[in-house]
Each structure stands twice: as C-alpha cells, then as structure tokens.
GROMACS .gro file of C-alpha atoms in nm:
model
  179
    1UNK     CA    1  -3.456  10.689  13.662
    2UNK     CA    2  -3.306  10.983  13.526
    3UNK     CA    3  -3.116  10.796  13.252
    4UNK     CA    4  -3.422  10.580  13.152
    5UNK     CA    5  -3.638  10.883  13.083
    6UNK     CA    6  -3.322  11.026  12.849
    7UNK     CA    7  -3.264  10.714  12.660
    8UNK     CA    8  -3.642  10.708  12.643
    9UNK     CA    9  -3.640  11.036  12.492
   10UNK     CA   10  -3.374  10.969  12.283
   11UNK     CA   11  -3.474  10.646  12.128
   12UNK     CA   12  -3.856  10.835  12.058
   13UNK     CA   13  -3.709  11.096  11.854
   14UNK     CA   14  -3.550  10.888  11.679
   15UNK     CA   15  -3.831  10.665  11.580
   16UNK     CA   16  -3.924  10.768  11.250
   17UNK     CA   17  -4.381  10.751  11.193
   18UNK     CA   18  -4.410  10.494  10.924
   19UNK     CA   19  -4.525  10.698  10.607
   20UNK     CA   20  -4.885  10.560  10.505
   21UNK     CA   21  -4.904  10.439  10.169
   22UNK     CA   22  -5.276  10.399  10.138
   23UNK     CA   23  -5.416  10.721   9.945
   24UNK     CA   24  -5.125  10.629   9.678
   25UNK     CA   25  -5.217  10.265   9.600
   26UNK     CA   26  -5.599  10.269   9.716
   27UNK     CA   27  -5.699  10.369   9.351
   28UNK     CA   28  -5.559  10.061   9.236
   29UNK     CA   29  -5.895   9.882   9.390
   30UNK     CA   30  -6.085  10.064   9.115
   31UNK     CA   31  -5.940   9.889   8.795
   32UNK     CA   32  -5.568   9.940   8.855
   33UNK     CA   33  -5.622  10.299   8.791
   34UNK     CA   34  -5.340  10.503   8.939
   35UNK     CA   35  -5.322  10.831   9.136
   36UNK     CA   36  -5.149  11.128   9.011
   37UNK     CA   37  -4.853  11.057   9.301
   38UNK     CA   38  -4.873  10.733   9.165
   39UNK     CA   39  -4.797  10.858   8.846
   40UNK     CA   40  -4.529  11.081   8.916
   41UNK     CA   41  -4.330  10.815   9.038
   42UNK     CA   42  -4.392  10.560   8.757
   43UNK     CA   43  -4.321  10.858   8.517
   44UNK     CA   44  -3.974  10.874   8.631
   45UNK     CA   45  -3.874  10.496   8.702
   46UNK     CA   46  -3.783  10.420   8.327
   47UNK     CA   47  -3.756  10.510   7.930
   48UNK     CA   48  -3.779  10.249   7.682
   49UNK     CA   49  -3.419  10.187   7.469
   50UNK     CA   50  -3.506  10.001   7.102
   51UNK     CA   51  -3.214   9.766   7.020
   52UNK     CA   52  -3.038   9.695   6.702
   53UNK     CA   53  -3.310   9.407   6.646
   54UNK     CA   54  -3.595   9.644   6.693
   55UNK     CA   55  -3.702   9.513   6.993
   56UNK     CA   56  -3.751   9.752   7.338
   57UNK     CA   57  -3.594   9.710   7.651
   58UNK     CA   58  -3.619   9.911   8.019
   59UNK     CA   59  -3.370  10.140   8.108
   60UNK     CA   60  -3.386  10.293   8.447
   61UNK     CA   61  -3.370  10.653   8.437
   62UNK     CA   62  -3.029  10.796   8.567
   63UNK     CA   63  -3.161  11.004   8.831
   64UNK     CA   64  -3.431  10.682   8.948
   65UNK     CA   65  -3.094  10.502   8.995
   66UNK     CA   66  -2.951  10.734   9.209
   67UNK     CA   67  -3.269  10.793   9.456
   68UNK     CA   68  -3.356  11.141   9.276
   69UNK     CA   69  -3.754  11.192   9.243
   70UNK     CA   70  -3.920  11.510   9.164
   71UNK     CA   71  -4.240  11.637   9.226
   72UNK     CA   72  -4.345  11.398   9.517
   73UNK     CA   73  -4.467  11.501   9.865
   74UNK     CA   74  -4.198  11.488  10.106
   75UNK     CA   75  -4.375  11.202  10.397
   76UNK     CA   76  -4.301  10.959  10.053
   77UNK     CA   77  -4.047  11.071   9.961
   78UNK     CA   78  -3.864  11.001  10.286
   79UNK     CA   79  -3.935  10.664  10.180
   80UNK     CA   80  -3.803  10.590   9.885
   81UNK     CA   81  -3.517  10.357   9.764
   82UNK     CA   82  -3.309  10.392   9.402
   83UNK     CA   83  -3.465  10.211   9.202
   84UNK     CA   84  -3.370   9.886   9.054
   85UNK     CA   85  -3.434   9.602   8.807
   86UNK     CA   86  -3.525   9.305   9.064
   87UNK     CA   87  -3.608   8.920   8.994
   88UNK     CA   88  -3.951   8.847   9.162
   89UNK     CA   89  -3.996   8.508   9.258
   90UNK     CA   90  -4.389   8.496   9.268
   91UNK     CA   91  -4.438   8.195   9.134
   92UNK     CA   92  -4.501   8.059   8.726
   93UNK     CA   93  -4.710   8.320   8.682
   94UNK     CA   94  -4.426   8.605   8.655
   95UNK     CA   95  -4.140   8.441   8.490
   96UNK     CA   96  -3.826   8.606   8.539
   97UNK     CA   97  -3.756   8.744   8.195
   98UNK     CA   98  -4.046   9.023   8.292
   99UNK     CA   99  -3.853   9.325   8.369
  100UNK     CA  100  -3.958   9.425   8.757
  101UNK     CA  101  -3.857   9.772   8.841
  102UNK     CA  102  -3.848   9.791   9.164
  103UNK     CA  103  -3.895  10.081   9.410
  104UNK     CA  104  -3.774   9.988   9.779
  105UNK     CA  105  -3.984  10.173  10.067
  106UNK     CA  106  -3.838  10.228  10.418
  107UNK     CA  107  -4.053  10.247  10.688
  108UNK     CA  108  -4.379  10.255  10.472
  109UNK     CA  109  -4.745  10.104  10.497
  110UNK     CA  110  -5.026  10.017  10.336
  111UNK     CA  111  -5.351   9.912  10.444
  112UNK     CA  112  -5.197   9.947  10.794
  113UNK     CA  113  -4.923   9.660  10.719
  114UNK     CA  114  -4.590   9.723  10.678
  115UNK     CA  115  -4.446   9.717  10.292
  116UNK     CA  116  -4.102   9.643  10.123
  117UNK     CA  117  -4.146   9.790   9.829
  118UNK     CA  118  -4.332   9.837   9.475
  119UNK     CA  119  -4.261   9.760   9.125
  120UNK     CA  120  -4.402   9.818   8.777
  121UNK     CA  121  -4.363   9.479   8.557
  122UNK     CA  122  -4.307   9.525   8.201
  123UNK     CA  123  -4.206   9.327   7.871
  124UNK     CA  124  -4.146   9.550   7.569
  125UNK     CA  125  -4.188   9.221   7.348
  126UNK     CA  126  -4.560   9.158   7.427
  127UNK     CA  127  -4.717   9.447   7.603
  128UNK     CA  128  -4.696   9.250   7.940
  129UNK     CA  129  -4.738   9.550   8.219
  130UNK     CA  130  -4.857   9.615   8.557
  131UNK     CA  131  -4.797   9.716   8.933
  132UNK     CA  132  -4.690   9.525   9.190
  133UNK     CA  133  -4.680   9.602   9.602
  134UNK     CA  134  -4.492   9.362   9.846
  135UNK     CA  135  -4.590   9.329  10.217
  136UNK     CA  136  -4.382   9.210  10.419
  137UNK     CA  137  -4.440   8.922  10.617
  138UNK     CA  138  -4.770   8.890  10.781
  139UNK     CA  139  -4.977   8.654  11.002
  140UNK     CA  140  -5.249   8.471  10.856
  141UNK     CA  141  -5.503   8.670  11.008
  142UNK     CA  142  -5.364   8.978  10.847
  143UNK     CA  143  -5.356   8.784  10.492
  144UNK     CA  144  -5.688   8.686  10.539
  145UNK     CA  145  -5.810   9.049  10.656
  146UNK     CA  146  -5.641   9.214  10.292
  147UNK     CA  147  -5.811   8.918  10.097
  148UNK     CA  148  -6.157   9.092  10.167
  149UNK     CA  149  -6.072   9.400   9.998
  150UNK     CA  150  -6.303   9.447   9.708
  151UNK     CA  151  -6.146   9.576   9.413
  152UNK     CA  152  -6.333   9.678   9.108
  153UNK     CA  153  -6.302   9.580   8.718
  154UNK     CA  154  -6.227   9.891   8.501
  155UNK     CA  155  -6.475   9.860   8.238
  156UNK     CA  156  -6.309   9.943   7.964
  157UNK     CA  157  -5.997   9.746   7.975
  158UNK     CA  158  -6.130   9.498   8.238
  159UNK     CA  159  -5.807   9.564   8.468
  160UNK     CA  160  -5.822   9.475   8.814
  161UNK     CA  161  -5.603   9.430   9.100
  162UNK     CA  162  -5.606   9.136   9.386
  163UNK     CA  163  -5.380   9.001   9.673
  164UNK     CA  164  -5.243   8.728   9.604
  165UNK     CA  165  -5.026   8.516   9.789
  166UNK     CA  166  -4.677   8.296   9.611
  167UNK     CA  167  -4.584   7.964   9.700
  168UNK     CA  168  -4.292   8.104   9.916
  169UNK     CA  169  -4.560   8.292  10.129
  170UNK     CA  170  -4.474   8.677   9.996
  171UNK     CA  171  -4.799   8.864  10.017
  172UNK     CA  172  -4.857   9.052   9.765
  173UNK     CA  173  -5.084   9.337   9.553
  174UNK     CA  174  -5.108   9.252   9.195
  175UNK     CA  175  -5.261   9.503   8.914
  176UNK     CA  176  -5.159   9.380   8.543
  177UNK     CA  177  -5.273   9.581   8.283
  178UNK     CA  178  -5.112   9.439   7.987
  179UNK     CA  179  -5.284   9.520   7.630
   0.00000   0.00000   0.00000
C-alpha cells in the first residue's frame, strides 16, 4: 500500500495542469481581433525577406526557431514549441504554397479541448493572411459543441473566425483576414 501511495505521489507531481488557452484566442470570436498576448507572439514568429524579383517571402525569426519568446506570461510560455514553417492539409481551401507558421503547444487547451498547436497563414504575393488553431482529435459531440460558438463580423474589414472541420477530420479554428 505503501508503494502505491508513493508512485501515486510521484506520478501527480509530475502531471503537468494543461495551460488554458482560452483568454488568448477568445478575442478571435469578435472579428479575428487579437489579444495583446496574442500579439506578442505573432510579433515575434516572422519578418518578411524581399527577393531579387521583388517579391516577399517569410522568414522565421532566429530566436522563434530556437523556442525563444519574450514578453509572454510564463503558464504559456511553458507551452510553447519553436516555431516552424508547416504544410497544412485542410483541404482546397489552403493550398500548400500558403506559408503556415506554425507554433506547436504542449499540454495546452482551448475551449476546454485539448490543442496541437497554432499558426498564422500568410502569402506575401496576394495579401492572403490569417490565424489558424488545431484541436486535436475530438468526438463528435465535442465538434458539434465548438460549432455553436458565435463569433462576430468585425465591421470594418468584415473578418470573422469559424470552426471548421477538413476532409481528413482535423478540427479546426479558422480567422483569415486577408486584404
């Protein structure tokens, strides 16, 4: 009995309390406006390189690479991956010559449901931009529960977010806001 409670002990302290997500990406239900920790972290992920041809590209930011945020609160980032340049495969609506730059969360949540990660979308050609959030997987009744969550048009821009779901069943949150 002795042994159990130990190992018990043990394996609790070792659990780590999933980081809620929530007050970061809530705001994106009214028009795909960000917080400012949202912010923070987009600030950092990438600069912009122009090419010979004049066109722009994505370049992640040396210390994004490596893991190295500043200026976040310490329960996210716990959480957070390097960050990457990722292929999404969401289906024919994000091709994959978008550039995803993608944040990988351990042991996060939103909305209560565990998440994998986040990226922000971008194409330097044609002003194609936006957020992205992906769930992990989830039962129906869970998909079904996020699909009621009312998000709101930004007036000016008419920006709004939605969960959508891709043909190979990733759940996910989507905010463009391409110009």
């Amino acid at each position: 009995m002795r042994k159990f409670l130990c190992l018990c002990l043990l394996m609790s302290s070792a659990m780590v309390q999933a980081a809620d997500w929530t007050p970061v990406f809530k705001s994106l239900e009214e028009g795909c406006i960000g917080n400012p920790v949202l912010s923070k972290i987009t600030d950092q992920l990438f600069t912009w390189q122009r090419l010979k041809d004049g066109s722009v590209y994505p370049v992640i930011n040396e210390n994004a690479q490596q893991g190295k945020y500043r200026n976040i609160p310490q329960n996210y980032l716990r959480d957070m991956k390097p960050t990457i340049i990722k292929k999404m495969n969401l289906g024919e609506d994000y091709p994959n010559y978008y550039k995803h730059i993608y944040v990988g969360l351990k042991n996060a949540q939103l909305y209560q449901l565990p998440i994998d990660g986040f990226a922000e979308y971008v194409d330097g050609e044609n002003g194609i931009s936006g957020k992205i959030i992906l769930f992990k997987p989830m039962t129906q009744q869970n998909y079904s529960r996020l699909k009621k969550i009312k998000f709101k048009i930004e007036p000016d821009a008419e920006f709004q977010g939605s969960i959508q779901q891709a043909p190979n069943g990733q759940v996910y949150l989507w905010c463009d806001t391409s110009m």
